[in-house]
Each structure stands twice: as C-alpha cells, then as structure tokens.
C-alpha cells in the first residue's frame, strides 16, 4: 500500500478518533511504533454541560501551519510518517476535534513528536473555539495566551 | 498607484470590529505593520484596544505567517495582514 507519509486536513464533518493511515504505516519497513492523540469536545465545564463547540479558522494559514508542524517534528525526531486532522464548524460534545498521528522506529520519538505537535498547534495554529451552553455561544479564552513557548 | 494591502480579522475581533476583511491603501507614512496598527487605533477605542500598538492579546500574521508582534516589519503591495485573538484550537 502506497500513500503520502505526511498529510494534513481541515475537516468539516464528523471525524473518527482512529487514524486510517496507521494501517498503511505499519507496512513501512522502518516503523516500530505509532501514536495517535485524539482531542474531543469535553461535555463537562465550569459553567455547566457543553452542548458543542464551533470552530473558526483562517483558511489557507491553518493548513500551512499544520504542514509546518509536521516538518518541524520530522526535523527534530526520527519520525517517518505523520498526519494532522483538525475539525472546523459545529462539533457536538463527545466528538473529535483534532487527531495527531505519527509513526517512528521506537516509541519515545512517536510520543514526543505527537506531544510537541499538539502543544505547538495549541499556541500557533489559527483556530478559535466558541462554546455552546444552554443555547448561547461564547468565545473560549486561551488559557496559555501568555506562555508562547510550547513544551519540547 | 499607491500600494494596497488586504487586512483580515478573525473570531472575536471580527465580531467586535464588525468587519472580516478590508483593502487599505498604504500612505507613505504607513509602510510597516506597527504604523498600520497605529493608524487603525485612530478609528476608536475598540480598535485601539484590540489591534492598536498597546494591544497585548493580539496575534498578527503577514501573508499567513505569524509575526513576532514586537518586530518592525515592512509592508508591500498585495500583502495580506491578519489580526486575531490568541488561538484556541486543538
């Protein structure tokens, strides 16, 4: 099975928590580990039950930043394949918002690269959440707005 | 003809400013990102608070690349500048 080893996608429909590319990556000779992180809409919040979030993005720049995150991860860790998929639009509680998957020879590189991509995504990728509670929407504040450096 | 740039606003900024995009003609005294911000701040308190030189909770992109907000960056014809609040994806 041949496929593009590096892939990003902005998705406007329900997103599976499982990365379909992983099966193909498992066939690659150098791969000994794959990691997938899935972020989803958390129902419980300090203000009550969240019905959904909706996500705005900066078309063009969002894809560009996600591609750059994979390039950065590839230059820092021995990873051989990676995919980032991010939802936009209305995402009900419990559904997937973001999925980051990477493949490497050993587990440490895969864990570290996936964690790096998620941390950097949260501070640099142009997406904005609005939370829906009781029929009303409010913009979510960035908790780490004053911590520009992602963990490495 | 004077150089023109496109300026875009996203999320809370778009809502508060009531504008998602505009084309701005660059005067000779408005050739950098910081002078553009100073000029936008003259439009009123909301503009000054969100995108003006004193605004702190703002991210700025030039041609879809994030800028270091404190840096002085030159603007050119057809550039795209975007102002938005700290990102909250993921």
mmCIF file of C-alpha atoms in Angstrom:
data_model
loop_
_atom_site.group_PDB
_atom_site.id
_atom_site.type_symbol
_atom_site.label_atom_id
_atom_site.label_comp_id
_atom_site.label_asym_id
_atom_site.label_seq_id
_atom_site.Cartn_x
_atom_site.Cartn_y
_atom_site.Cartn_z
ATOM 1 C CA UNK A 1 0.000 0.000 0.000
ATOM 2 C CA UNK A 2 1.483 3.324 -1.020
ATOM 3 C CA UNK A 3 0.347 6.622 0.415
ATOM 4 C CA UNK A 4 1.593 10.102 1.205
ATOM 5 C CA UNK A 5 3.520 9.812 4.505
ATOM 6 C CA UNK A 6 2.769 13.417 5.524
ATOM 7 C CA UNK A 7 -0.799 14.684 5.456
ATOM 8 C CA UNK A 8 -2.902 17.484 6.932
ATOM 9 C CA UNK A 9 -6.630 18.024 6.621
ATOM 10 C CA UNK A 10 -9.197 20.575 7.718
ATOM 11 C CA UNK A 11 -12.383 18.543 8.185
ATOM 12 C CA UNK A 12 -15.926 19.913 8.264
ATOM 13 C CA UNK A 13 -17.608 16.585 9.033
ATOM 14 C CA UNK A 14 -17.581 14.110 11.932
ATOM 15 C CA UNK A 15 -14.084 12.803 12.462
ATOM 16 C CA UNK A 16 -13.218 9.272 13.568
ATOM 17 C CA UNK A 17 -10.966 9.015 16.635
ATOM 18 C CA UNK A 18 -8.964 6.402 14.711
ATOM 19 C CA UNK A 19 -6.422 7.275 12.044
ATOM 20 C CA UNK A 20 -6.946 5.133 8.926
ATOM 21 C CA UNK A 21 -3.403 5.859 7.697
ATOM 22 C CA UNK A 22 -1.871 3.871 10.559
ATOM 23 C CA UNK A 23 -2.522 0.516 8.881
ATOM 24 C CA UNK A 24 -0.543 1.657 5.865
ATOM 25 C CA UNK A 25 2.267 2.982 8.052
ATOM 26 C CA UNK A 26 2.540 -0.416 9.784
ATOM 27 C CA UNK A 27 3.665 -1.860 6.458
ATOM 28 C CA UNK A 28 6.654 0.512 6.260
ATOM 29 C CA UNK A 29 9.972 -1.231 6.973
ATOM 30 C CA UNK A 30 11.308 1.295 9.489
ATOM 31 C CA UNK A 31 8.175 1.621 11.596
ATOM 32 C CA UNK A 32 8.115 0.106 15.074
ATOM 33 C CA UNK A 33 5.668 2.430 16.804
ATOM 34 C CA UNK A 34 2.680 4.586 16.017
ATOM 35 C CA UNK A 35 0.956 7.078 18.315
ATOM 36 C CA UNK A 36 -2.404 8.748 17.766
ATOM 37 C CA UNK A 37 -3.630 11.552 20.006
ATOM 38 C CA UNK A 38 -7.331 12.382 19.791
ATOM 39 C CA UNK A 39 -8.798 15.535 21.309
ATOM 40 C CA UNK A 40 -12.559 15.730 21.712
ATOM 41 C CA UNK A 41 -15.214 18.159 22.928
ATOM 42 C CA UNK A 42 -15.444 17.776 26.705
ATOM 43 C CA UNK A 43 -19.032 17.931 27.926
ATOM 44 C CA UNK A 44 -18.212 18.999 31.495
ATOM 45 C CA UNK A 45 -17.150 22.610 32.029
ATOM 46 C CA UNK A 46 -17.055 25.046 34.939
ATOM 47 C CA UNK A 47 -20.167 26.730 33.520
ATOM 48 C CA UNK A 48 -22.234 23.563 33.066
ATOM 49 C CA UNK A 49 -22.773 20.992 30.353
ATOM 50 C CA UNK A 50 -21.315 21.973 26.998
ATOM 51 C CA UNK A 51 -23.590 21.134 24.060
ATOM 52 C CA UNK A 52 -20.999 21.705 21.364
ATOM 53 C CA UNK A 53 -18.220 23.938 20.215
ATOM 54 C CA UNK A 54 -17.891 25.599 16.886
ATOM 55 C CA UNK A 55 -14.549 26.268 15.357
ATOM 56 C CA UNK A 56 -13.493 29.123 13.115
ATOM 57 C CA UNK A 57 -10.183 29.014 11.264
ATOM 58 C CA UNK A 58 -8.037 31.068 8.917
ATOM 59 C CA UNK A 59 -8.370 29.207 5.615
ATOM 60 C CA UNK A 60 -5.013 28.712 3.970
ATOM 61 C CA UNK A 61 -2.969 29.650 7.011
ATOM 62 C CA UNK A 62 -4.399 26.826 9.120
ATOM 63 C CA UNK A 63 -3.264 24.190 6.588
ATOM 64 C CA UNK A 64 0.070 25.946 6.200
ATOM 65 C CA UNK A 65 0.754 25.915 9.963
ATOM 66 C CA UNK A 66 -0.250 22.259 10.305
ATOM 67 C CA UNK A 67 2.115 21.286 7.467
ATOM 68 C CA UNK A 68 4.894 23.266 9.130
ATOM 69 C CA UNK A 69 4.278 21.470 12.434
ATOM 70 C CA UNK A 70 4.829 18.109 10.710
ATOM 71 C CA UNK A 71 8.022 19.423 9.088
ATOM 72 C CA UNK A 72 9.258 20.718 12.450
ATOM 73 C CA UNK A 73 8.506 17.380 14.110
ATOM 74 C CA UNK A 74 10.233 15.490 11.301
ATOM 75 C CA UNK A 75 13.354 17.638 11.684
ATOM 76 C CA UNK A 76 13.536 17.072 15.459
ATOM 77 C CA UNK A 77 12.573 13.429 15.870
ATOM 78 C CA UNK A 78 13.109 10.289 13.830
ATOM 79 C CA UNK A 79 9.547 10.019 12.617
ATOM 80 C CA UNK A 80 8.733 8.597 9.200
ATOM 81 C CA UNK A 81 5.068 9.475 8.751
ATOM 82 C CA UNK A 82 2.569 11.877 10.256
ATOM 83 C CA UNK A 83 -0.955 13.191 9.906
ATOM 84 C CA UNK A 84 -2.867 16.063 11.489
ATOM 85 C CA UNK A 85 -6.614 16.431 11.030
ATOM 86 C CA UNK A 86 -8.491 19.336 12.617
ATOM 87 C CA UNK A 87 -12.251 19.897 12.676
ATOM 88 C CA UNK A 88 -13.916 23.181 11.858
ATOM 89 C CA UNK A 89 -17.582 24.112 12.176
ATOM 90 C CA UNK A 90 -20.100 22.795 14.707
ATOM 91 C CA UNK A 91 -18.758 19.890 16.773
ATOM 92 C CA UNK A 92 -21.153 18.272 19.303
ATOM 93 C CA UNK A 93 -19.894 17.218 22.751
ATOM 94 C CA UNK A 94 -18.031 13.918 22.625
ATOM 95 C CA UNK A 95 -16.932 14.296 19.014
ATOM 96 C CA UNK A 96 -13.350 14.514 17.801
ATOM 97 C CA UNK A 97 -11.818 17.996 17.382
ATOM 98 C CA UNK A 98 -8.259 17.082 16.464
ATOM 99 C CA UNK A 99 -6.266 13.959 15.661
ATOM 100 C CA UNK A 100 -2.483 13.791 15.504
ATOM 101 C CA UNK A 101 -0.784 10.574 14.406
ATOM 102 C CA UNK A 102 2.890 9.819 13.915
ATOM 103 C CA UNK A 103 4.976 6.746 13.137
ATOM 104 C CA UNK A 104 8.574 6.081 14.118
ATOM 105 C CA UNK A 105 11.052 3.297 14.765
ATOM 106 C CA UNK A 106 10.697 3.473 18.562
ATOM 107 C CA UNK A 107 8.011 4.652 20.964
ATOM 108 C CA UNK A 108 9.826 7.621 22.529
ATOM 109 C CA UNK A 109 10.125 9.544 19.249
ATOM 110 C CA UNK A 110 6.469 8.901 18.450
ATOM 111 C CA UNK A 111 5.218 10.008 21.884
ATOM 112 C CA UNK A 112 7.451 13.093 21.961
ATOM 113 C CA UNK A 113 6.703 14.169 18.399
ATOM 114 C CA UNK A 114 2.935 13.814 18.902
ATOM 115 C CA UNK A 115 3.102 15.797 22.167
ATOM 116 C CA UNK A 116 5.186 18.509 20.508
ATOM 117 C CA UNK A 117 2.784 18.812 17.572
ATOM 118 C CA UNK A 118 -0.213 19.149 19.911
ATOM 119 C CA UNK A 119 1.463 21.723 22.157
ATOM 120 C CA UNK A 120 2.669 23.812 19.227
ATOM 121 C CA UNK A 121 -0.697 23.520 17.474
ATOM 122 C CA UNK A 122 -2.448 24.967 20.523
ATOM 123 C CA UNK A 123 -0.274 28.095 20.513
ATOM 124 C CA UNK A 124 0.268 28.692 16.794
ATOM 125 C CA UNK A 125 -2.461 27.184 14.585
ATOM 126 C CA UNK A 126 -5.172 29.739 13.718
ATOM 127 C CA UNK A 127 -8.310 28.078 15.071
ATOM 128 C CA UNK A 128 -10.765 29.621 17.537
ATOM 129 C CA UNK A 129 -13.393 27.860 19.625
ATOM 130 C CA UNK A 130 -16.816 29.073 20.638
ATOM 131 C CA UNK A 131 -18.518 27.031 23.330
ATOM 132 C CA UNK A 132 -22.275 26.417 23.215
ATOM 133 C CA UNK A 133 -24.065 26.180 26.592
ATOM 134 C CA UNK A 134 -27.829 26.455 27.042
ATOM 135 C CA UNK A 135 -28.308 27.727 23.520
ATOM 136 C CA UNK A 136 -25.757 30.514 23.887
ATOM 137 C CA UNK A 137 -22.261 30.722 22.449
ATOM 138 C CA UNK A 138 -19.202 32.408 23.902
ATOM 139 C CA UNK A 139 -15.631 32.578 22.694
ATOM 140 C CA UNK A 140 -13.195 30.389 24.618
ATOM 141 C CA UNK A 141 -10.228 32.255 26.143
ATOM 142 C CA UNK A 142 -6.733 30.983 25.501
ATOM 143 C CA UNK A 143 -5.535 29.673 28.883
ATOM 144 C CA UNK A 144 -1.919 29.806 27.790
ATOM 145 C CA UNK A 145 -2.001 33.117 25.914
ATOM 146 C CA UNK A 146 0.958 34.353 27.933
ATOM 147 C CA UNK A 147 3.030 31.201 27.532
ATOM 148 C CA UNK A 148 4.158 31.432 23.929
ATOM 149 C CA UNK A 149 6.816 28.702 24.083
ATOM 150 C CA UNK A 150 5.480 25.198 23.519
ATOM 151 C CA UNK A 151 6.901 22.363 25.618
ATOM 152 C CA UNK A 152 9.603 20.436 23.760
ATOM 153 C CA UNK B 1 -0.872 53.874 -7.792
ATOM 154 C CA UNK B 2 -0.369 53.541 -4.043
ATOM 155 C CA UNK B 3 0.360 50.029 -2.775
ATOM 156 C CA UNK B 4 -2.639 48.220 -1.332
ATOM 157 C CA UNK B 5 -2.871 45.524 1.278
ATOM 158 C CA UNK B 6 -5.684 43.295 2.456
ATOM 159 C CA UNK B 7 -6.352 43.271 6.193
ATOM 160 C CA UNK B 8 -8.341 40.418 7.745
ATOM 161 C CA UNK B 9 -9.911 39.993 11.176
ATOM 162 C CA UNK B 10 -10.934 36.725 12.776
ATOM 163 C CA UNK B 11 -13.067 35.315 15.592
ATOM 164 C CA UNK B 12 -13.829 37.740 18.450
ATOM 165 C CA UNK B 13 -12.016 40.557 16.619
ATOM 166 C CA UNK B 14 -14.194 40.117 13.533
ATOM 167 C CA UNK B 15 -17.313 40.303 15.704
ATOM 168 C CA UNK B 16 -16.233 43.275 17.823
ATOM 169 C CA UNK B 17 -14.923 45.296 14.874
ATOM 170 C CA UNK B 18 -17.866 44.325 12.677
ATOM 171 C CA UNK B 19 -15.513 43.597 9.795
ATOM 172 C CA UNK B 20 -13.882 40.495 8.359
ATOM 173 C CA UNK B 21 -11.765 42.000 5.622
ATOM 174 C CA UNK B 22 -10.831 45.314 4.028
ATOM 175 C CA UNK B 23 -8.408 46.727 1.489
ATOM 176 C CA UNK B 24 -6.191 49.536 2.742
ATOM 177 C CA UNK B 25 -4.148 51.881 0.621
ATOM 178 C CA UNK B 26 -0.701 52.392 2.132
ATOM 179 C CA UNK B 27 0.201 56.016 2.580
ATOM 180 C CA UNK B 28 3.914 56.921 2.597
ATOM 181 C CA UNK B 29 3.786 57.189 6.404
ATOM 182 C CA UNK B 30 2.154 53.753 6.767
ATOM 183 C CA UNK B 31 4.677 51.280 5.410
ATOM 184 C CA UNK B 32 5.131 48.917 8.339
ATOM 185 C CA UNK B 33 2.964 46.677 10.490
ATOM 186 C CA UNK B 34 3.432 48.927 13.517
ATOM 187 C CA UNK B 35 2.471 52.119 11.664
ATOM 188 C CA UNK B 36 -0.550 50.282 10.240
ATOM 189 C CA UNK B 37 -1.562 49.360 13.807
ATOM 190 C CA UNK B 38 -1.127 52.947 14.971
ATOM 191 C CA UNK B 39 -3.332 54.092 12.111
ATOM 192 C CA UNK B 40 -6.046 51.514 12.870
ATOM 193 C CA UNK B 41 -6.006 52.589 16.534
ATOM 194 C CA UNK B 42 -7.137 56.075 15.450
ATOM 195 C CA UNK B 43 -10.507 54.603 14.436
ATOM 196 C CA UNK B 44 -11.664 54.396 18.062
ATOM 197 C CA UNK B 45 -11.314 52.740 21.461
ATOM 198 C CA UNK B 46 -12.298 49.241 20.350
ATOM 199 C CA UNK B 47 -9.785 49.349 17.514
ATOM 200 C CA UNK B 48 -7.053 50.682 19.782
ATOM 201 C CA UNK B 49 -7.764 48.030 22.434
ATOM 202 C CA UNK B 50 -7.814 45.091 20.016
ATOM 203 C CA UNK B 51 -5.225 45.856 17.324
ATOM 204 C CA UNK B 52 -3.500 49.108 18.319
ATOM 205 C CA UNK B 53 0.168 49.363 19.327
ATOM 206 C CA UNK B 54 -0.728 48.923 23.016
ATOM 207 C CA UNK B 55 -2.869 45.813 22.496
ATOM 208 C CA UNK B 56 -1.349 42.766 24.169
ATOM 209 C CA UNK B 57 -3.778 39.920 23.479
ATOM 210 C CA UNK B 58 -3.353 40.077 19.727
ATOM 211 C CA UNK B 59 -1.667 37.826 17.187
ATOM 212 C CA UNK B 60 -0.567 39.206 13.834
ATOM 213 C CA UNK B 61 0.103 37.309 10.625
ATOM 214 C CA UNK B 62 1.723 38.638 7.449
ATOM 215 C CA UNK B 63 0.995 36.624 4.326
ATOM 216 C CA UNK B 64 -0.210 33.793 6.578
ATOM 217 C CA UNK B 65 2.968 33.632 8.657
ATOM 218 C CA UNK B 66 2.818 34.544 12.347
ATOM 219 C CA UNK B 67 4.788 37.659 13.218
ATOM 220 C CA UNK B 68 6.672 38.441 16.342
ATOM 221 C CA UNK B 69 4.357 41.259 17.451
ATOM 222 C CA UNK B 70 7.160 43.449 18.762
ATOM 223 C CA UNK B 71 9.117 43.324 15.492
ATOM 224 C CA UNK B 72 9.124 46.041 12.839
ATOM 225 C CA UNK B 73 8.074 44.541 9.510
ATOM 226 C CA UNK B 74 7.744 46.326 6.193
ATOM 227 C CA UNK B 75 4.542 46.110 4.160
ATOM 228 C CA UNK B 76 4.423 45.682 0.393
ATOM 229 C CA UNK B 77 1.823 45.849 -2.350
ATOM 230 C CA UNK B 78 -0.653 42.923 -2.214
ATOM 231 C CA UNK B 79 0.400 41.828 1.275
ATOM 232 C CA UNK B 80 -2.207 40.179 3.479
ATOM 233 C CA UNK B 81 -2.163 41.161 7.153
ATOM 234 C CA UNK B 82 -4.378 39.410 9.683
ATOM 235 C CA UNK B 83 -5.235 40.337 13.261
ATOM 236 C CA UNK B 84 -6.750 37.800 15.622
ATOM 237 C CA UNK B 85 -7.006 36.866 19.307
ATOM 238 C CA UNK B 86 -4.742 34.171 20.813
ATOM 239 C CA UNK B 87 -5.595 30.889 19.142
ATOM 240 C CA UNK B 88 -7.685 28.226 20.915
ATOM 241 C CA UNK B 89 -7.617 25.207 18.614
ATOM 242 C CA UNK B 90 -6.753 21.611 19.444
#
